[in-house]
Amino acid sequence: MYKTTLARRTWQFASLKDLLAKASPARSGDMLAGLGAESAEQRMAAKIALADVPLRDILATPLIPYEQDEVTRLIIDTHDAAAFALIAHLTVGEFRDWLLADTTDTAILSHIAPAITPEIAAAVSKLMRNQDLILIASKCRVITRFRNTIGLPGHLSVRLQPNHPTDDIKGIAASTLDGLLYGAGDAVIGINPASDSLPVLKKLNQMLDDIITRFAIPTQSCVLTHVTNTLALMERGTPVDLVFQSVAGTEAANSGFGINLALLQEAREAALNLQRGTLGDNVMYFETGQGSCLSANAHHGVDQQTCEARAYAVARHFKPLLVNTVVGFIGPEYLYDGKQIIRAGLEDHFCGKLMGLPIGCDVCYTNHAEADQDDMDTLLTLLCNAGLTFLIGVPGADDIMLNYQSTSFHDALYARRLLGLKHAPEFAEWLMRMQIIDSHGQLRLTGANHPLLSVLPQGEFA
């Protein structure tokens, strides 16, 4: 039982699970689940009570029982007790102050990342204003490598997302070349396929591999199909760079995705055996999103942001190249409007970075949410100031296959110009060799005779 007195009223919270839920900023998903605070006063009382909870108590109080959930077992069994010793004496409120201190620098944050459980990350985020989430995340550095180097200070990468509603090869190739000519694609060239057909998936992988190989592009490709499909493709000799999977924060939700930790480990080992990376062996790509556990009725009464942070523990275990929260994709039932989407995006980025993840964000919303592109501009700008690892580049910011609104190649140009952010260094060198950017990183005009355009008329994979 947790309790605090506020304005002459004593508020009681039945459990740590209840306290975390009531301390969360207002969002539609928690209200839908019957978990959120009933009033602003109750929310503030929960925050005050949460600030006094020792970090040791959170570590010792699993929100989902150890014997019932393999994600809980993963969190506990892999916890770095030696790194935790540095912060073990703190309460949640004191931990917030410690994180904000100038003396808590990048090296210290990297050291404690393995000691930060999802519940600790979520708890401290609930006491923070947006500016706190931005400032602390900006001090975190997570660097990963496959064919280039992602996550360096002062850099911003872009996932080039050339989706097509019928997986048309020429349409995907056109969007890919469009993105490359805008300097996008250093995070990954990643396709969400419309089909689960293995022959179609193989053709998509082969096309991306051909473009990357033909032009010696220092990047990686990924076809974002289910992990079992990717395993089947690797067994058939398909050129697979990264293994993708959506993951969630509970065993039950992951079961709904048709996965478990053993399957992800099998896929990672299979990808490592291909030895396709030239600079590193980060071969996994994960996507997450607040509301996934609730939408599957697999949240065990845990608030959606804490469930989301638990998904980061799953991702962290497999040493991914990339992780991104698809923050507004699930819809207004979980994040109702622009204000809730902005807050969730900052929370997700903060928790991911604090836990040591190379986290990016699909700054996005569905067409029936109370949000618009101005909200996305705001979130994008805040995240880039917070040290965002990568964002999504979709032609015109409108994904015609997934039918949602995201960010465009032009949005990445805006962020680079505003904040002086650079491409991944190996990719920047390639862009200069291809005369796509100049020595200052600025985009150059390209003509109809640019060598990349030779891919289009050939239609080799059509």
Short mmCIF file of C-alpha atoms in Angstrom, two decimals:
data_model
loop_
_atom_site.label_atom_id
_atom_site.label_comp_id
_atom_site.label_asym_id
_atom_site.label_seq_id
_atom_site.Cartn_x
_atom_site.Cartn_y
_atom_site.Cartn_z
CA MET A 1 0.00 0.00 0.00
CA TYR A 2 1.30 3.45 -0.97
CA LYS A 3 -0.22 6.65 0.33
CA THR A 4 0.29 10.38 0.51
CA THR A 5 -1.60 13.39 1.84
CA LEU A 6 -2.46 16.21 -0.52
CA ALA A 7 -4.73 19.17 0.27
CA ARG A 8 -5.82 17.55 3.56
CA ARG A 9 -6.86 14.38 1.80
CA THR A 10 -5.04 11.07 2.11
CA TRP A 11 -4.70 9.16 -1.14
CA GLN A 12 -4.02 5.43 -1.13
CA PHE A 13 -2.73 3.25 -3.94
CA ALA A 14 -3.15 -0.49 -3.64
CA SER A 15 0.09 -1.58 -5.32
CA LEU A 16 3.12 -0.38 -7.23
CA LYS A 17 1.25 -1.29 -10.41
CA ASP A 18 -1.64 0.96 -9.38
CA LEU A 19 0.71 3.76 -8.31
CA LEU A 20 2.55 3.76 -11.66
CA ALA A 21 -0.70 3.82 -13.58
CA LYS A 22 -2.17 6.68 -11.55
CA ALA A 23 1.04 8.71 -11.86
CA SER A 24 1.00 8.52 -15.67
CA PRO A 25 0.13 11.60 -17.70
CA ALA A 26 -3.42 11.39 -18.99
CA ARG A 27 -3.89 9.19 -22.04
CA SER A 28 -6.85 7.49 -23.62
CA GLY A 29 -5.44 3.96 -23.45
CA ASP A 30 -5.09 3.95 -19.69
CA MET A 31 -8.59 5.36 -19.32
CA LEU A 32 -9.93 2.70 -21.69
CA ALA A 33 -8.30 0.06 -19.49
CA GLY A 34 -9.70 1.61 -16.29
CA LEU A 35 -6.18 2.25 -14.97
CA GLY A 36 -5.65 5.99 -15.26
CA ALA A 37 -6.07 8.62 -12.56
CA GLU A 38 -9.62 9.80 -11.99
CA SER A 39 -8.56 13.42 -11.53
CA ALA A 40 -5.56 15.71 -11.83
CA GLU A 41 -5.43 15.78 -8.03
CA GLN A 42 -5.18 12.01 -7.80
CA ARG A 43 -2.49 12.03 -10.49
CA MET A 44 -0.44 14.55 -8.55
CA ALA A 45 -0.86 12.58 -5.33
CA ALA A 46 0.41 9.49 -7.13
CA LYS A 47 3.45 11.38 -8.42
CA ILE A 48 4.26 12.60 -4.91
CA ALA A 49 3.98 9.07 -3.52
CA LEU A 50 6.00 7.61 -6.40
CA ALA A 51 8.83 10.11 -5.82
CA ASP A 52 9.40 8.58 -2.38
CA VAL A 53 9.60 4.96 -3.57
CA PRO A 54 13.16 3.54 -3.36
CA LEU A 55 14.56 2.13 -6.59
CA ARG A 56 15.38 -1.04 -4.64
CA ASP A 57 11.66 -1.53 -3.95
CA ILE A 58 10.81 -1.28 -7.66
CA LEU A 59 13.51 -3.83 -8.46
CA ALA A 60 12.12 -6.18 -5.80
CA THR A 61 8.46 -5.82 -6.87
CA PRO A 62 7.75 -7.49 -10.24
CA LEU A 63 4.58 -6.06 -11.79
CA ILE A 64 3.90 -9.41 -13.48
CA PRO A 65 4.92 -12.51 -11.50
CA TYR A 66 8.26 -14.09 -12.38
CA GLU A 67 6.76 -17.54 -12.90
CA GLN A 68 4.02 -16.25 -15.23
CA ASP A 69 5.95 -14.11 -17.69
CA GLU A 70 9.21 -14.69 -19.56
CA VAL A 71 9.74 -10.94 -20.05
CA THR A 72 9.75 -10.52 -16.27
CA ARG A 73 12.24 -13.38 -16.02
CA LEU A 74 14.44 -11.73 -18.65
CA ILE A 75 14.37 -8.40 -16.81
CA ILE A 76 15.32 -9.95 -13.47
CA ASP A 77 17.79 -12.56 -14.70
CA THR A 78 19.81 -10.13 -16.82
CA HIS A 79 19.86 -7.21 -14.39
CA ASP A 80 23.32 -5.73 -13.83
CA ALA A 81 23.57 -5.59 -10.05
CA ALA A 82 27.10 -4.15 -10.08
CA ALA A 83 26.05 -1.15 -12.19
CA PHE A 84 22.91 -0.73 -10.08
CA ALA A 85 25.04 -0.19 -6.98
CA LEU A 86 25.72 3.36 -8.16
CA ILE A 87 22.05 4.34 -7.86
CA ALA A 88 20.66 1.70 -5.47
CA HIS A 89 20.39 4.15 -2.57
CA LEU A 90 18.12 6.58 -4.46
CA THR A 91 14.37 7.05 -4.48
CA VAL A 92 12.58 7.70 -7.76
CA GLY A 93 12.52 11.43 -7.06
CA GLU A 94 16.19 11.49 -6.13
CA PHE A 95 16.98 9.49 -9.26
CA ARG A 96 15.28 12.18 -11.36
CA ASP A 97 17.43 14.86 -9.76
CA TRP A 98 20.56 12.72 -10.21
CA LEU A 99 19.82 12.23 -13.91
CA LEU A 100 19.37 15.97 -14.42
CA ALA A 101 22.63 16.88 -12.65
CA ASP A 102 25.44 18.17 -14.86
CA THR A 103 27.80 15.71 -13.19
CA THR A 104 25.75 12.80 -14.55
CA ASP A 105 27.33 12.67 -17.98
CA THR A 106 27.26 10.40 -21.01
CA ALA A 107 29.84 7.97 -19.64
CA ILE A 108 27.93 7.50 -16.38
CA LEU A 109 24.62 7.03 -18.20
CA SER A 110 26.20 4.39 -20.46
CA HIS A 111 27.56 2.61 -17.39
CA ILE A 112 24.20 2.38 -15.62
CA ALA A 113 22.08 1.52 -18.69
CA PRO A 114 22.18 -2.26 -18.03
CA ALA A 115 21.00 -1.58 -14.47
CA ILE A 116 17.90 0.33 -15.53
CA THR A 117 14.86 -1.91 -15.54
CA PRO A 118 11.82 -0.90 -17.59
CA GLU A 119 9.85 -0.21 -14.43
CA ILE A 120 12.55 2.13 -13.10
CA ALA A 121 12.75 3.98 -16.43
CA ALA A 122 8.98 4.32 -16.63
CA ALA A 123 8.68 5.39 -13.00
CA VAL A 124 11.19 8.22 -13.23
CA SER A 125 9.75 9.42 -16.54
CA LYS A 126 6.37 9.91 -14.87
CA LEU A 127 7.90 12.58 -12.61
CA MET A 128 9.36 14.52 -15.51
CA ARG A 129 8.27 17.44 -17.60
CA ASN A 130 8.89 17.24 -21.34
CA GLN A 131 12.06 19.33 -21.03
CA ASP A 132 13.48 16.83 -18.50
CA LEU A 133 12.88 13.95 -20.91
CA ILE A 134 14.62 15.87 -23.68
CA LEU A 135 17.62 17.02 -21.66
CA ILE A 136 18.45 13.65 -20.14
CA ALA A 137 17.96 11.72 -23.39
CA SER A 138 20.29 14.18 -25.13
CA LYS A 139 23.08 13.05 -22.78
CA CYS A 140 22.65 9.36 -23.71
CA ARG A 141 24.71 7.84 -26.51
CA VAL A 142 24.01 4.46 -28.08
CA ILE A 143 26.13 3.54 -31.11
CA THR A 144 25.46 0.50 -33.33
CA ARG A 145 26.97 -0.82 -36.55
CA PHE A 146 26.18 -3.13 -39.47
CA ARG A 147 27.46 -1.51 -42.69
CA ASN A 148 27.66 1.97 -41.24
CA THR A 149 27.79 3.70 -37.86
CA ILE A 150 24.52 4.85 -36.32
CA GLY A 151 23.96 6.98 -33.21
CA LEU A 152 27.04 9.20 -33.13
CA PRO A 153 26.64 12.58 -31.40
CA GLY A 154 25.39 15.26 -33.78
CA HIS A 155 24.10 12.73 -36.28
CA LEU A 156 20.59 11.78 -37.42
CA SER A 157 19.83 8.76 -39.58
CA VAL A 158 16.73 8.03 -41.66
CA ARG A 159 14.92 4.82 -42.42
CA LEU A 160 13.90 5.01 -46.07
CA GLN A 161 10.41 3.45 -46.15
CA PRO A 162 9.37 2.85 -49.79
CA ASN A 163 6.12 0.95 -49.17
CA HIS A 164 3.68 0.10 -51.95
CA PRO A 165 0.09 -1.22 -51.59
CA THR A 166 0.67 -4.07 -54.07
CA ASP A 167 4.41 -4.59 -53.52
CA ASP A 168 5.00 -3.35 -57.05
CA ILE A 169 8.74 -3.60 -57.66
CA LYS A 170 8.95 -0.57 -59.93
CA GLY A 171 6.95 1.54 -57.49
CA ILE A 172 9.17 0.50 -54.58
CA ALA A 173 12.31 1.13 -56.65
CA ALA A 174 11.06 4.62 -57.59
CA SER A 175 10.41 5.51 -53.93
CA THR A 176 13.79 4.07 -52.93
CA LEU A 177 15.66 6.15 -55.47
CA ASP A 178 13.63 9.22 -54.52
CA GLY A 179 14.73 8.77 -50.92
CA LEU A 180 18.37 8.15 -51.77
CA LEU A 181 18.48 11.30 -53.90
CA TYR A 182 17.23 13.22 -50.86
CA GLY A 183 19.98 11.69 -48.73
CA ALA A 184 17.72 9.26 -46.83
CA GLY A 185 18.43 5.62 -46.06
CA ASP A 186 21.44 5.51 -43.77
CA ALA A 187 19.50 3.80 -40.97
CA VAL A 188 18.00 1.17 -43.26
CA ILE A 189 16.04 0.81 -46.46
CA GLY A 190 13.04 -0.93 -44.94
CA ILE A 191 9.92 -2.15 -46.72
CA ASN A 192 6.64 -3.05 -45.02
CA PRO A 193 5.38 -5.68 -47.46
CA ALA A 194 1.70 -5.97 -48.29
CA SER A 195 2.10 -9.71 -48.84
CA ASP A 196 3.35 -12.61 -46.73
CA SER A 197 4.15 -14.63 -49.85
CA LEU A 198 7.69 -15.97 -49.61
CA PRO A 199 8.35 -15.54 -53.37
CA VAL A 200 7.30 -11.89 -53.14
CA LEU A 201 9.37 -11.35 -50.00
CA LYS A 202 12.36 -12.95 -51.67
CA LYS A 203 11.99 -10.69 -54.70
CA LEU A 204 11.88 -7.60 -52.47
CA ASN A 205 15.02 -8.66 -50.61
CA GLN A 206 16.82 -9.38 -53.86
CA MET A 207 15.89 -6.01 -55.34
CA LEU A 208 17.17 -4.09 -52.33
CA ASP A 209 20.34 -6.18 -52.23
CA ASP A 210 20.92 -5.51 -55.91
CA ILE A 211 20.62 -1.73 -55.48
CA ILE A 212 22.89 -1.69 -52.41
CA THR A 213 25.49 -3.93 -54.07
CA ARG A 214 25.41 -2.28 -57.51
CA PHE A 215 26.04 1.17 -56.10
CA ALA A 216 28.15 0.07 -53.11
CA ILE A 217 25.84 1.86 -50.68
CA PRO A 218 27.05 1.59 -47.08
CA THR A 219 23.65 0.81 -45.62
CA GLN A 220 21.43 -2.17 -44.87
CA SER A 221 18.07 -3.44 -46.05
CA CYS A 222 15.15 -5.03 -44.28
CA VAL A 223 11.81 -6.44 -45.37
CA LEU A 224 9.61 -6.05 -42.31
CA THR A 225 7.83 -9.38 -42.37
CA HIS A 226 7.24 -11.80 -39.51
CA VAL A 227 10.39 -13.33 -38.07
CA THR A 228 9.33 -16.83 -39.13
CA ASN A 229 9.15 -15.66 -42.75
CA THR A 230 12.62 -14.17 -42.47
CA LEU A 231 13.95 -17.43 -41.05
CA ALA A 232 12.43 -19.28 -44.01
CA LEU A 233 14.00 -16.79 -46.42
CA MET A 234 17.43 -17.20 -44.86
CA GLU A 235 17.11 -20.97 -45.11
CA ARG A 236 16.44 -20.53 -48.85
CA GLY A 237 19.55 -18.44 -49.39
CA THR A 238 17.82 -15.07 -49.68
CA PRO A 239 20.13 -12.08 -49.06
CA VAL A 240 18.83 -10.89 -45.67
CA ASP A 241 20.60 -8.08 -43.82
CA LEU A 242 18.42 -7.33 -40.77
CA VAL A 243 15.83 -9.48 -39.02
CA PHE A 244 12.70 -7.52 -38.12
CA GLN A 245 9.99 -8.16 -35.54
CA SER A 246 7.39 -6.17 -33.65
CA VAL A 247 7.78 -6.85 -29.93
CA ALA A 248 5.75 -6.08 -26.82
CA GLY A 249 6.32 -5.95 -23.09
CA THR A 250 4.58 -9.11 -21.90
CA GLU A 251 4.85 -12.77 -22.79
CA ALA A 252 1.14 -12.89 -23.57
CA ALA A 253 1.34 -9.96 -26.00
CA ASN A 254 4.36 -11.46 -27.72
CA SER A 255 2.50 -14.74 -28.02
CA GLY A 256 -0.19 -12.78 -29.82
CA PHE A 257 2.52 -11.67 -32.26
CA GLY A 258 3.45 -15.33 -32.70
CA ILE A 259 6.87 -14.98 -31.08
CA ASN A 260 8.84 -15.74 -27.94
CA LEU A 261 12.36 -15.04 -26.77
CA ALA A 262 13.71 -18.36 -28.01
CA LEU A 263 12.45 -17.68 -31.54
CA LEU A 264 14.08 -14.25 -31.57
CA GLN A 265 17.35 -15.79 -30.40
CA GLU A 266 17.16 -18.39 -33.17
CA ALA A 267 16.62 -15.66 -35.77
CA ARG A 268 19.50 -13.56 -34.45
CA GLU A 269 21.88 -16.50 -34.59
CA ALA A 270 20.78 -17.30 -38.14
CA ALA A 271 21.41 -13.70 -39.24
CA LEU A 272 24.80 -13.61 -37.51
CA ASN A 273 25.81 -16.76 -39.37
CA LEU A 274 25.28 -14.97 -42.69
CA GLN A 275 28.07 -12.51 -41.77
CA ARG A 276 26.71 -9.79 -44.05
CA GLY A 277 27.71 -6.87 -41.85
CA THR A 278 30.98 -5.16 -42.75
CA LEU A 279 31.43 -2.95 -39.68
CA GLY A 280 29.43 -4.68 -36.95
CA ASP A 281 27.09 -7.47 -35.99
CA ASN A 282 23.96 -5.64 -34.84
CA VAL A 283 21.53 -7.63 -36.99
CA MET A 284 18.11 -7.07 -35.38
CA TYR A 285 15.47 -4.39 -35.99
CA PHE A 286 12.51 -4.06 -33.61
CA GLU A 287 9.39 -1.91 -33.59
CA THR A 288 7.23 -1.17 -30.57
CA GLY A 289 4.33 1.09 -29.65
CA GLN A 290 2.30 2.15 -26.63
CA GLY A 291 -1.00 0.29 -26.55
CA SER A 292 0.11 -3.00 -28.11
CA CYS A 293 -0.31 -4.97 -24.87
CA LEU A 294 -3.68 -3.39 -24.10
CA SER A 295 -4.98 -3.96 -27.61
CA ALA A 296 -4.20 -7.66 -27.16
CA ASN A 297 -5.74 -7.72 -23.65
CA ALA A 298 -2.30 -8.83 -22.48
CA HIS A 299 -1.30 -5.94 -20.21
CA HIS A 300 -1.93 -7.62 -16.81
CA GLY A 301 -3.26 -4.34 -15.45
CA VAL A 302 0.00 -2.51 -16.16
CA ASP A 303 -0.24 0.98 -17.68
CA GLN A 304 0.61 1.25 -21.34
CA GLN A 305 3.78 3.29 -21.00
CA THR A 306 5.31 0.85 -18.51
CA CYS A 307 4.34 -2.02 -20.82
CA GLU A 308 6.10 -0.17 -23.62
CA ALA A 309 9.27 0.18 -21.56
CA ARG A 310 9.17 -3.56 -20.88
CA ALA A 311 9.29 -4.12 -24.65
CA TYR A 312 12.62 -2.28 -24.60
CA ALA A 313 14.01 -4.93 -22.27
CA VAL A 314 13.13 -7.53 -24.91
CA ALA A 315 14.80 -5.48 -27.64
CA ARG A 316 17.89 -4.69 -25.55
CA HIS A 317 18.62 -8.35 -24.97
CA PHE A 318 19.21 -9.00 -28.67
CA LYS A 319 21.65 -6.13 -29.30
CA PRO A 320 19.69 -4.54 -32.16
CA LEU A 321 20.95 -2.15 -34.80
CA LEU A 322 17.67 -0.21 -34.63
CA VAL A 323 14.57 0.07 -32.45
CA ASN A 324 11.75 2.47 -33.05
CA THR A 325 8.49 3.32 -31.39
CA VAL A 326 5.68 3.74 -33.92
CA VAL A 327 4.25 6.25 -31.55
CA GLY A 328 0.86 7.23 -32.97
CA PHE A 329 0.19 4.25 -35.22
CA ILE A 330 -2.17 2.21 -33.04
CA GLY A 331 -4.71 5.02 -32.95
CA PRO A 332 -6.66 7.46 -30.77
CA GLU A 333 -8.02 4.69 -28.55
CA TYR A 334 -4.54 4.64 -27.00
CA LEU A 335 -3.13 8.12 -27.73
CA TYR A 336 -6.05 10.41 -28.40
CA ASP A 337 -4.57 13.62 -29.74
CA GLY A 338 -1.40 15.48 -30.65
CA LYS A 339 -0.64 16.35 -27.02
CA GLN A 340 -0.75 12.70 -25.95
CA ILE A 341 1.29 11.57 -28.98
CA ILE A 342 3.98 14.19 -28.32
CA ARG A 343 4.27 13.19 -24.67
CA ALA A 344 4.38 9.48 -25.51
CA GLY A 345 7.07 10.00 -28.14
CA LEU A 346 9.29 11.84 -25.68
CA GLU A 347 8.68 9.20 -22.99
CA ASP A 348 9.50 6.34 -25.34
CA HIS A 349 12.67 7.97 -26.59
CA PHE A 350 13.81 8.80 -23.05
CA CYS A 351 13.14 5.31 -21.67
CA GLY A 352 14.80 3.64 -24.65
CA LYS A 353 17.92 5.78 -24.46
CA LEU A 354 18.16 5.43 -20.68
CA MET A 355 18.02 1.65 -21.06
CA GLY A 356 20.75 1.67 -23.72
CA LEU A 357 18.74 1.28 -26.91
CA PRO A 358 19.51 2.76 -30.34
CA ILE A 359 16.00 4.15 -30.42
CA GLY A 360 14.30 6.12 -33.13
CA CYS A 361 10.73 7.15 -33.66
CA ASP A 362 8.12 6.90 -36.35
CA VAL A 363 6.64 10.33 -35.71
CA CYS A 364 3.17 9.46 -36.92
CA TYR A 365 -0.58 9.51 -36.47
CA THR A 366 -3.63 7.84 -37.96
CA ASN A 367 -6.16 9.82 -39.93
CA HIS A 368 -8.88 9.45 -37.27
CA ALA A 369 -6.71 10.83 -34.43
CA GLU A 370 -7.08 14.40 -33.18
CA ALA A 371 -3.67 15.31 -34.54
CA ASP A 372 -2.13 16.87 -37.61
CA GLN A 373 1.22 17.46 -39.28
CA ASP A 374 1.91 20.50 -37.12
CA ASP A 375 1.86 18.21 -34.08
CA MET A 376 4.31 15.93 -35.84
CA ASP A 377 6.58 18.89 -36.66
CA THR A 378 6.62 19.73 -32.96
CA LEU A 379 7.44 16.18 -31.88
CA LEU A 380 10.08 15.79 -34.59
CA THR A 381 11.81 19.00 -33.51
CA LEU A 382 11.75 18.04 -29.84
CA LEU A 383 13.07 14.54 -30.52
CA CYS A 384 15.91 15.76 -32.72
CA ASN A 385 16.98 18.10 -29.92
CA ALA A 386 16.83 15.08 -27.59
CA GLY A 387 19.31 13.14 -29.73
CA LEU A 388 16.96 10.96 -31.78
CA THR A 389 18.84 8.08 -33.40
CA PHE A 390 16.72 7.90 -36.54
CA LEU A 391 13.38 8.86 -38.01
CA ILE A 392 11.23 7.55 -40.83
CA GLY A 393 11.27 8.89 -44.38
CA VAL A 394 8.14 8.25 -46.44
CA PRO A 395 7.47 9.91 -49.81
CA GLY A 396 5.31 12.94 -49.02
CA ALA A 397 4.93 11.75 -45.39
CA ASP A 398 1.87 9.72 -46.51
CA ASP A 399 2.29 5.95 -46.37
CA ILE A 400 0.02 4.66 -49.12
CA MET A 401 0.31 1.04 -48.01
CA LEU A 402 -0.13 1.32 -44.23
CA ASN A 403 -2.51 4.29 -44.63
CA TYR A 404 -1.12 6.57 -41.95
CA GLN A 405 0.77 9.86 -41.77
CA SER A 406 4.47 9.87 -40.94
CA THR A 407 7.48 12.04 -41.76
CA SER A 408 9.03 12.67 -45.15
CA PHE A 409 12.47 12.94 -46.72
CA HIS A 410 11.98 16.71 -46.59
CA ASP A 411 11.36 16.59 -42.83
CA ALA A 412 14.82 15.06 -42.37
CA LEU A 413 16.31 17.88 -44.45
CA TYR A 414 14.58 20.38 -42.17
CA ALA A 415 16.00 18.75 -39.05
CA ARG A 416 19.52 18.60 -40.49
CA ARG A 417 19.45 22.23 -41.55
CA LEU A 418 17.96 23.47 -38.28
CA LEU A 419 20.27 21.58 -35.95
CA GLY A 420 23.32 20.87 -38.11
CA LEU A 421 22.83 17.11 -37.88
CA LYS A 422 24.89 14.81 -40.07
CA HIS A 423 24.31 11.53 -41.88
CA ALA A 424 26.02 8.35 -40.74
CA PRO A 425 29.67 9.07 -41.71
CA GLU A 426 30.11 6.20 -44.16
CA PHE A 427 26.81 7.05 -45.84
CA ALA A 428 27.77 10.74 -46.02
CA GLU A 429 30.97 9.83 -47.86
CA TRP A 430 28.94 7.81 -50.35
CA LEU A 431 26.46 10.66 -50.85
CA MET A 432 29.37 13.00 -51.64
CA ARG A 433 30.90 10.50 -54.09
CA MET A 434 27.52 10.24 -55.78
CA GLN A 435 27.26 14.06 -55.84
CA ILE A 436 24.00 13.99 -53.86
CA ILE A 437 25.34 16.23 -51.08
CA ASP A 438 28.23 18.68 -50.99
CA SER A 439 31.13 18.74 -48.55
CA HIS A 440 28.97 20.70 -46.08
CA GLY A 441 26.26 18.03 -46.12
CA GLN A 442 23.83 20.16 -48.11
CA LEU A 443 21.67 18.56 -50.79
CA ARG A 444 22.74 19.13 -54.39
CA LEU A 445 20.56 19.26 -57.46
CA THR A 446 20.78 16.06 -59.49
CA GLY A 447 20.03 15.72 -63.18
CA ALA A 448 18.25 13.14 -65.29
CA ASN A 449 21.57 11.45 -66.07
CA HIS A 450 22.35 10.60 -62.45
CA PRO A 451 23.59 6.98 -62.30
CA LEU A 452 21.04 5.97 -59.66
CA LEU A 453 18.24 6.57 -62.17
CA SER A 454 19.56 3.74 -64.32
CA VAL A 455 17.77 1.32 -62.00
CA LEU A 456 14.30 2.45 -63.02
CA PRO A 457 13.94 1.68 -66.73
CA GLN A 458 15.53 -1.74 -66.53
CA GLY A 459 12.75 -3.28 -64.48
CA GLU A 460 14.79 -6.40 -63.85
CA PHE A 461 12.62 -7.70 -61.04
CA ALA A 462 9.24 -6.87 -62.56
#
